[in-house]
mmCIF file of C-alpha atoms and ligand atoms in Angstrom:
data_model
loop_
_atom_site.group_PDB
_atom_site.id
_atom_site.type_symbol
_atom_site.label_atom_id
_atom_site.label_comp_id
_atom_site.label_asym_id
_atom_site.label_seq_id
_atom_site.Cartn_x
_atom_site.Cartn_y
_atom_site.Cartn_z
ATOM 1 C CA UNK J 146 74.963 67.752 145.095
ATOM 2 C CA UNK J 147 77.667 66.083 143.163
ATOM 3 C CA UNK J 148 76.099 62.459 144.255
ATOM 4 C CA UNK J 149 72.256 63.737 142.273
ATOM 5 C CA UNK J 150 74.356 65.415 139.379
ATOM 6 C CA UNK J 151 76.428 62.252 138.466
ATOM 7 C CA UNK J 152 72.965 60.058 138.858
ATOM 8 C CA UNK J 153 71.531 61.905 136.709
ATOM 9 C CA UNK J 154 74.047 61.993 134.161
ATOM 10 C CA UNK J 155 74.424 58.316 134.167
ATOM 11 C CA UNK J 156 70.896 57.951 133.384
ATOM 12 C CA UNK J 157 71.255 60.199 131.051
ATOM 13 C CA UNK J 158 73.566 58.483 129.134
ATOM 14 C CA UNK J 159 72.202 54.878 129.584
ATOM 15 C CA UNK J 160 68.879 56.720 127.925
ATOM 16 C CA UNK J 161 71.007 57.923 125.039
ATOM 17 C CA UNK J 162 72.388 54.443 124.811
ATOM 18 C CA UNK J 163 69.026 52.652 124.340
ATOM 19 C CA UNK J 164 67.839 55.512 122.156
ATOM 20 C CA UNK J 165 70.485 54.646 120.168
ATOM 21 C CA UNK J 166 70.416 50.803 120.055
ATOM 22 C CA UNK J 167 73.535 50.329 121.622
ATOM 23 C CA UNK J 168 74.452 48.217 124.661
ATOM 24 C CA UNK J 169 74.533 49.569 128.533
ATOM 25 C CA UNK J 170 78.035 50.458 129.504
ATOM 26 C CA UNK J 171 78.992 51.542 125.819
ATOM 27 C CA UNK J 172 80.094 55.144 126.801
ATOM 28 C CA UNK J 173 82.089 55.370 129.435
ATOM 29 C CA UNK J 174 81.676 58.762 131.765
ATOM 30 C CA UNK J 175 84.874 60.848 132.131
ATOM 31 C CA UNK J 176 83.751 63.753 135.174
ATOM 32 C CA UNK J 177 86.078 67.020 133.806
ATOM 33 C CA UNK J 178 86.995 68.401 137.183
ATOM 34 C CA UNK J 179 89.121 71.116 135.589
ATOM 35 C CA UNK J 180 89.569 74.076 138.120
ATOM 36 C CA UNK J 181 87.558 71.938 141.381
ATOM 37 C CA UNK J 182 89.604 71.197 144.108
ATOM 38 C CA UNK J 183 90.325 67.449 145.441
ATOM 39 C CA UNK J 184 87.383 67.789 147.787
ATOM 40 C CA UNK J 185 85.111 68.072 145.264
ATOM 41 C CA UNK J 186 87.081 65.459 143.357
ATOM 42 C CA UNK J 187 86.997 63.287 146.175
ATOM 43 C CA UNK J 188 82.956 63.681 146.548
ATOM 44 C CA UNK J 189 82.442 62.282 143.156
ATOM 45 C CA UNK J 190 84.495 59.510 143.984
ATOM 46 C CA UNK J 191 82.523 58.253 146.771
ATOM 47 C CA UNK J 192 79.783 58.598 144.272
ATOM 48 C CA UNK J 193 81.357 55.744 142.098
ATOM 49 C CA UNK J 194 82.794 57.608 139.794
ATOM 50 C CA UNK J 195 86.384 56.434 138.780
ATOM 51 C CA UNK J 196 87.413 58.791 135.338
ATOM 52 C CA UNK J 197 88.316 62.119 135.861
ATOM 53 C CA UNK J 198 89.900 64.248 133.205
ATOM 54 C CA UNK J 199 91.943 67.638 134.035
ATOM 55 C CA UNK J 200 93.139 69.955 130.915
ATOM 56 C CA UNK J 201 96.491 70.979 132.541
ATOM 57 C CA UNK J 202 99.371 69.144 133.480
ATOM 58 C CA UNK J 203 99.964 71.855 136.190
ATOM 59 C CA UNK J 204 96.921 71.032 137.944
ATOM 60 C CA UNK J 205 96.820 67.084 137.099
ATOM 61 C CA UNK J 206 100.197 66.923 139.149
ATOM 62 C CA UNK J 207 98.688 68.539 141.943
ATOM 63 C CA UNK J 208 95.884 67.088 142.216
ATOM 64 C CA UNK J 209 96.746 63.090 141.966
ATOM 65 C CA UNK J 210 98.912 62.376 145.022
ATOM 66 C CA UNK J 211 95.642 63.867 146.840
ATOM 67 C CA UNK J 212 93.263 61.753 145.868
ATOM 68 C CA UNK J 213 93.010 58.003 145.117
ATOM 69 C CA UNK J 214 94.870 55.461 143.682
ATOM 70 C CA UNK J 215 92.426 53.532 141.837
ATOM 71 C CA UNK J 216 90.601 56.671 139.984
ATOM 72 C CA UNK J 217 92.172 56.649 136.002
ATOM 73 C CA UNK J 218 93.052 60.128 135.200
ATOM 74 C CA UNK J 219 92.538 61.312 131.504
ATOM 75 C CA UNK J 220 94.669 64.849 130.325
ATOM 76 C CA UNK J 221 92.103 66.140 127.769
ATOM 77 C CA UNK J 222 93.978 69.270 127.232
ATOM 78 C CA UNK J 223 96.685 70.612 124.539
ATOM 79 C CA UNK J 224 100.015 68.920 126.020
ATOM 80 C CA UNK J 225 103.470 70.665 125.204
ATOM 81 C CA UNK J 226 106.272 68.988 124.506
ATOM 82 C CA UNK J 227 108.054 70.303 127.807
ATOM 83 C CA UNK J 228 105.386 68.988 129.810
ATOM 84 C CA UNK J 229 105.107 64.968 128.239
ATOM 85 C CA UNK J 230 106.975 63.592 131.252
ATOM 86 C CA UNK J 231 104.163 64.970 133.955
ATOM 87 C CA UNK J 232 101.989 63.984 131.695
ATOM 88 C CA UNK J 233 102.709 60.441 131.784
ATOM 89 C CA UNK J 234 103.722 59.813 135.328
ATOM 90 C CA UNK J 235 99.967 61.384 135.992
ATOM 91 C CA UNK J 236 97.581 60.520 133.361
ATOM 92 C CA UNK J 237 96.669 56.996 132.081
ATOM 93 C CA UNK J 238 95.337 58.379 129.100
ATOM 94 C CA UNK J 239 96.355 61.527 127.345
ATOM 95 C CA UNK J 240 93.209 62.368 124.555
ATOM 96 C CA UNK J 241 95.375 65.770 122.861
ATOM 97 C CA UNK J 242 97.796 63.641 120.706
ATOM 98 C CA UNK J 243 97.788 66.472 117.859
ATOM 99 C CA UNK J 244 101.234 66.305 115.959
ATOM 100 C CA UNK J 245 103.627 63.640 115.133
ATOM 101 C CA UNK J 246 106.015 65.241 117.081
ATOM 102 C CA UNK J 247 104.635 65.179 119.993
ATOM 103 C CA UNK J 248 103.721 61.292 119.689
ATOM 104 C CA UNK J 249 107.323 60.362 119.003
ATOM 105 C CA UNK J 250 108.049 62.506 122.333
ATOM 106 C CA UNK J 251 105.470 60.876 124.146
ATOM 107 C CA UNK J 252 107.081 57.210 122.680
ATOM 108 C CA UNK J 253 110.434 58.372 123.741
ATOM 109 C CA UNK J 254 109.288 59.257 127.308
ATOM 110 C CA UNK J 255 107.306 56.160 128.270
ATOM 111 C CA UNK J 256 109.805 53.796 127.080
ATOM 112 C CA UNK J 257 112.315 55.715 129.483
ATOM 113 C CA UNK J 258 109.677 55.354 132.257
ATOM 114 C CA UNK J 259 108.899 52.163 131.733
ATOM 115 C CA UNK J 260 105.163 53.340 131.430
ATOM 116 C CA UNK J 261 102.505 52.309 128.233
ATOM 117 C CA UNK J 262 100.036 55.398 128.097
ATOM 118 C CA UNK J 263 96.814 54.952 126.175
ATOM 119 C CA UNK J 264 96.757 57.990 123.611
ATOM 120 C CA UNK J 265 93.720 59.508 121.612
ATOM 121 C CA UNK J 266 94.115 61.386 118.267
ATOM 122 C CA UNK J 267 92.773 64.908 118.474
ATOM 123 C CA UNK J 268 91.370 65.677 115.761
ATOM 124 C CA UNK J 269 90.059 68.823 114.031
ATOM 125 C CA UNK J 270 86.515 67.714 112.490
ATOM 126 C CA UNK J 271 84.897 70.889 111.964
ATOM 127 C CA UNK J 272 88.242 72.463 110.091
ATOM 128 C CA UNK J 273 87.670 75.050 112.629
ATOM 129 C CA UNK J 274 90.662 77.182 111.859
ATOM 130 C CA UNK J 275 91.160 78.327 115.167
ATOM 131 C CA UNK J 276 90.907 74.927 116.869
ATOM 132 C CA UNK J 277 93.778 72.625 117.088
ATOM 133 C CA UNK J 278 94.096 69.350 116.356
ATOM 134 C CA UNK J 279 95.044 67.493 113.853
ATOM 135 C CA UNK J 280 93.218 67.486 110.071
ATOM 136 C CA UNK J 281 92.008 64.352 109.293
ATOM 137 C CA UNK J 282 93.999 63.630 106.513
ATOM 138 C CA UNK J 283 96.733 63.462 108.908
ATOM 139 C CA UNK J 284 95.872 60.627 111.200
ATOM 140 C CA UNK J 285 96.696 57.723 109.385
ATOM 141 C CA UNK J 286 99.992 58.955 108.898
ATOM 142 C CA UNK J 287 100.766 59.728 112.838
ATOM 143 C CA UNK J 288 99.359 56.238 113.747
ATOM 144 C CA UNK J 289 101.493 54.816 111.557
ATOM 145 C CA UNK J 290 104.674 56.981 112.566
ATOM 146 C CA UNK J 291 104.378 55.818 116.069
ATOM 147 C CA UNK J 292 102.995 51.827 116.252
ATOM 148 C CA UNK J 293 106.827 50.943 117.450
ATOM 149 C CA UNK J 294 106.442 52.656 120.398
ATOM 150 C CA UNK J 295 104.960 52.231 124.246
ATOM 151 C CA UNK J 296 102.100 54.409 123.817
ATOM 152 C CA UNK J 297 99.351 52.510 122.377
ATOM 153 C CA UNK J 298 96.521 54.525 120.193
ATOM 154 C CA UNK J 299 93.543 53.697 121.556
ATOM 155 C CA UNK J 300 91.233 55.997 118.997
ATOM 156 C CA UNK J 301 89.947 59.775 118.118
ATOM 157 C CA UNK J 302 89.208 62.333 120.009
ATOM 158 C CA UNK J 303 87.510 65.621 119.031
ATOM 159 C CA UNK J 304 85.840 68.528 120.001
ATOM 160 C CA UNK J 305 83.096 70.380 118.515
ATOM 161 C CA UNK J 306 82.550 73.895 118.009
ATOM 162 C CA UNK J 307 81.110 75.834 120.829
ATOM 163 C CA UNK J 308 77.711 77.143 118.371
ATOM 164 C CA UNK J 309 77.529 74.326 116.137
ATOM 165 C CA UNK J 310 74.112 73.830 115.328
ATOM 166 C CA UNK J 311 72.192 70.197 116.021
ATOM 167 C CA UNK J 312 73.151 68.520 112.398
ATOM 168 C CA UNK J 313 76.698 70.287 112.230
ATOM 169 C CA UNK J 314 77.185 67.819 115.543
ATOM 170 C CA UNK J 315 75.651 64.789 113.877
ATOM 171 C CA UNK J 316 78.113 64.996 111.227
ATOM 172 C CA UNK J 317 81.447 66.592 113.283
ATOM 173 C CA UNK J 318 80.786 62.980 115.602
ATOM 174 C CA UNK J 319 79.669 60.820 112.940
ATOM 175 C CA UNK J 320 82.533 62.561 110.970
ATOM 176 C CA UNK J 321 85.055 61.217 113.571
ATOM 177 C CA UNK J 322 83.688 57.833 113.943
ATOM 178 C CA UNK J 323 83.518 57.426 109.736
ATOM 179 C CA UNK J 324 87.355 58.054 109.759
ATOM 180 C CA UNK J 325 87.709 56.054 112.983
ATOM 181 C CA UNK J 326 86.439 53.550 110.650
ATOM 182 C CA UNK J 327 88.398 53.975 107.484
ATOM 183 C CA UNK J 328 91.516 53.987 109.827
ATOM 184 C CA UNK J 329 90.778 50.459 110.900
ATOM 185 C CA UNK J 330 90.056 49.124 107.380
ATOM 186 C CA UNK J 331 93.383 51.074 106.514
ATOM 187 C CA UNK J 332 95.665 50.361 109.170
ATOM 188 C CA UNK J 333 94.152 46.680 109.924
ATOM 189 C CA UNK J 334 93.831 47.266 113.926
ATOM 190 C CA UNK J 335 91.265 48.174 116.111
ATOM 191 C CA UNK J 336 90.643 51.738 117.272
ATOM 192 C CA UNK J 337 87.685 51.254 119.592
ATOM 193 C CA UNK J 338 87.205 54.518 121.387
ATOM 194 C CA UNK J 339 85.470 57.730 120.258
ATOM 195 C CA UNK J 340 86.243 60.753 122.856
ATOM 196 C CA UNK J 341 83.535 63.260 121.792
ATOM 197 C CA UNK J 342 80.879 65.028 123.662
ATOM 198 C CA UNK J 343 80.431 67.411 126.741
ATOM 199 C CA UNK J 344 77.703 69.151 128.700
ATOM 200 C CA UNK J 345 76.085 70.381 125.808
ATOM 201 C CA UNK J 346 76.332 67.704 123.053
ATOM 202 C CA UNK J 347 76.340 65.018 124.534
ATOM 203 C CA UNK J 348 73.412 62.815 123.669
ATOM 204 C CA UNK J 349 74.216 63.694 119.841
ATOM 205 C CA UNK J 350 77.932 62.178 120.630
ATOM 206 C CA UNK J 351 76.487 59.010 122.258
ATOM 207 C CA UNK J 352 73.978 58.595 119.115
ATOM 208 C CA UNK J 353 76.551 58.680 116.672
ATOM 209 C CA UNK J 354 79.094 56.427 118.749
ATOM 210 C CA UNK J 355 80.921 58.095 121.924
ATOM 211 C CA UNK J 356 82.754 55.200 123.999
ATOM 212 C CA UNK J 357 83.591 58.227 126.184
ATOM 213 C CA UNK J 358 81.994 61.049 126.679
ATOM 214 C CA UNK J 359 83.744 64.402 129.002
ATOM 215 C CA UNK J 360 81.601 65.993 131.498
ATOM 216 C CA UNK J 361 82.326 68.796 133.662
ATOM 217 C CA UNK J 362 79.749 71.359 134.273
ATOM 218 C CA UNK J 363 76.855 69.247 134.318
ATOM 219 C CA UNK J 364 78.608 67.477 137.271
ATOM 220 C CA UNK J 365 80.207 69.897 138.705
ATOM 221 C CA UNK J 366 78.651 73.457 138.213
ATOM 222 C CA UNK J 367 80.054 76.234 136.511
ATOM 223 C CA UNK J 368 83.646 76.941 136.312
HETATM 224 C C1 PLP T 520 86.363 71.468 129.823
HETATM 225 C C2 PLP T 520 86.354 70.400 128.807
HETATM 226 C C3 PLP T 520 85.273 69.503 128.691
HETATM 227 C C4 PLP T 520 84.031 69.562 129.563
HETATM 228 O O1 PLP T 520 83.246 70.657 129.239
HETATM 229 P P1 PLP T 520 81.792 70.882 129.892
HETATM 230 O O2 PLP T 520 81.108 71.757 128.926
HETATM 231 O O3 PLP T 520 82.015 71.536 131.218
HETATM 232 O O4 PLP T 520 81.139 69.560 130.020
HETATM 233 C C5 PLP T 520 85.369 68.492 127.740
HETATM 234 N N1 PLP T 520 86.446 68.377 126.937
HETATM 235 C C6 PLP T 520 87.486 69.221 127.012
HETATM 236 C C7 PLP T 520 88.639 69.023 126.083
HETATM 237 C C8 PLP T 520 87.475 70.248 127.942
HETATM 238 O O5 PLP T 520 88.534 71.089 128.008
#
């Protein structure tokens, strides 16, 4: 049951919270409904929940005219340059800002649509070669390159290695939040949110600062 899944999760997470000394309503739940069908989507939703995050444009198109209005759609996934228009008409948030490039597209874009997306920095963390993302030594400068435009950057977002052991995650999320932190002292502006944690990490992303935390399979069952 979707309903008993989410429940639990939110506990979960208000747990986490306390654990950690931080306030109720903190970390914000985004349900990853990534290959489920609106029906399922739509179950969820009558459980409350209102953030959903898809990893494909493709899909994220198809699903949104089927389902509610009022539910705030996050793309978590890599977003190509061909693909930023979709993107913007159907996400509110887009967390996979990796290049400069593709900011300055995504500027160009909303100011032609009129629209103000909230963007996330992805950033690489763990230097994982394979991953993308941006290095961290990077940020600053792609902030900077796109504060003229619509979107407005909202934070970091990362993504931790698949077998990183317990302390590797302490310090990949405590990593992101520490240059989260030297970016505001830098840049003088606020960059509240912290986009890091999943099924399996989690409570170690909420301890060292999550405002958001993406959820799929412990909602929604195995893809
Ligand atoms: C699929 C996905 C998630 C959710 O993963 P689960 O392990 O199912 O919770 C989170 N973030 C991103 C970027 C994803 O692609």
């Amino acid at each position: 049951m979707i309903s008993v899944n989410l429940n639990a999760i939110r506990e979960r997470i208000d747990a986490e919270l306390q654990k950690a000394g931080r306030n109720p309503g903190e970390t914000r739940l985004l349900a990853v409904s990534k290959t489920f069908p609106p029906s399922i989507i739509q179950e969820a939703y009558d459980a409350g929940q209102r953030l959903f995050g898809e990893n494909k444009v493709q899909e994220l198109k198809e699903k949104t005219p089927l389902l509610p209005d009022d539910i705030e759609w996050h793309l978590i996934g890599h977003l190509q340059q061909n693909k930023v228009k979709n993107a913007i008409q159907n996400a509110a948030w887009i967390h996979s800002v990796d290049s400069e490039k593709l900011l300055a597209r995504i500027n160009r874009i909303a100011d032609e649509l009129g629209a103000a997306p909230k963007v996330l920095l992805e950033i690489n963390i763990s230097g994982e070669a394979s991953k993308i993302g941006l290095v961290p030594d990077q940020a600053e400068q792609v902030i900077e390159s796109g504060l003229q435009g619509p979107a407005i950057c909202k934070g970091l977002m990362t993504m931790a290695p698949a077998d990183a052991t317990e302390s590797e995650l302490h310090s990949i999320f405590a990593g992101l939040r520490k240059l989260r932190d030297k970016l505001e002292q830098n840049l003088g502006r606020k960059f509240p949110e912290l986009s890091m944690g999943m099924t399996a990490d989690f409570p170690i992303a909420i301890a060292e600062g999550a405002t958001i935390v993406r959820i799929g399979s412990a909602i929604f069952g195995h893809r």
